[in-house]
Coordinates of C-alpha atoms in Angstrom, one line a residue:
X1 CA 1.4 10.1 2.3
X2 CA 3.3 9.1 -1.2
X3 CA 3.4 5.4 -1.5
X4 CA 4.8 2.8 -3.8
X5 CA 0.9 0.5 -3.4
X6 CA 0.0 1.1 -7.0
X7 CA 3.2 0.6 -8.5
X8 CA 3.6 -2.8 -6.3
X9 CA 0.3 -4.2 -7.0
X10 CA 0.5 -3.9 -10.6
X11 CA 4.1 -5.3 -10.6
X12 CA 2.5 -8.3 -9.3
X13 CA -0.5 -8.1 -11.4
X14 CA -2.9 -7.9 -8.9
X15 CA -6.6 -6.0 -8.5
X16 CA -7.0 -3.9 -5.7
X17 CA -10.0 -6.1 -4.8
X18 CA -7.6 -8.5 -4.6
X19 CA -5.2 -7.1 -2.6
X20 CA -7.8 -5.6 -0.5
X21 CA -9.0 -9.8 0.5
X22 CA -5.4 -10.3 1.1
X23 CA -5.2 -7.4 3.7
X24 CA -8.7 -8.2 5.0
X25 CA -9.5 -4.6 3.9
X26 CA -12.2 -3.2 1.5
X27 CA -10.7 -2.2 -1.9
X28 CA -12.3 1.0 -1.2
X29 CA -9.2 1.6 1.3
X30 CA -6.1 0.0 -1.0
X31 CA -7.8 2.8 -3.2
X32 CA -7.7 5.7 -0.7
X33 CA -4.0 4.4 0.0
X34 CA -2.6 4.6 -3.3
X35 CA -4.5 7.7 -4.3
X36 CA -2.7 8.9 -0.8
X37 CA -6.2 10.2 0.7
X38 CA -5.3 7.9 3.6
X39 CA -2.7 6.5 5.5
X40 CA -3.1 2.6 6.7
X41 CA -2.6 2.1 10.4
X42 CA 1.1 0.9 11.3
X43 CA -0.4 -3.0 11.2
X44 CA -1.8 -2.4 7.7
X45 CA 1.4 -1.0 6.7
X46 CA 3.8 -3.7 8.3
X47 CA 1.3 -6.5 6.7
X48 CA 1.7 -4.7 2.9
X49 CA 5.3 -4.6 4.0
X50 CA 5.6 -8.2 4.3
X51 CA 3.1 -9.2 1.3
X52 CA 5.5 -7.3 -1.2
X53 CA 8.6 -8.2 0.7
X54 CA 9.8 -4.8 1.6
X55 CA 10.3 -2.6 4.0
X56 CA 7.4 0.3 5.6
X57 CA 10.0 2.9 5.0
X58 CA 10.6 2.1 1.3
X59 CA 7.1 1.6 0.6
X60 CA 6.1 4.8 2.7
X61 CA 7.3 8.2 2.1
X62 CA 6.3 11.1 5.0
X63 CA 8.9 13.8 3.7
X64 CA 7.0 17.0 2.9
X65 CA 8.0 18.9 0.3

């Protein structure tokens, strides 16, 4: 699923380690995330919602081309 993580993260200068402690998740899955191999469960996605002050549907995109 496309998704505005990476672009978000490195607007606020973060790591993905350190957005991963802030989610309570493993970098290893902010990584799948924003290289789209996975899609966060609907409470992972409501709480990166809220930690970049935006909205699940503008960070998460499930058109398909």
């Amino acid at each position: 699923m496309k998704n505005d993580v990476r672009r978000l993260r490195a607007d606020r200068g973060l790591t993905q380690q350190e957005l991963g402690a802030a989610m309570g998740v493993s970098r290893q899955t902010i990584n799948a995330i924003e290289a789209e191999r996975y899609t966060p469960s609907l409470p992972l996605a409501i709480a990166l919602a809220r930690f970049f002050e935006t909205r699940v549907e503008e960070m998460f995109d499930d058109t398909t081309q």
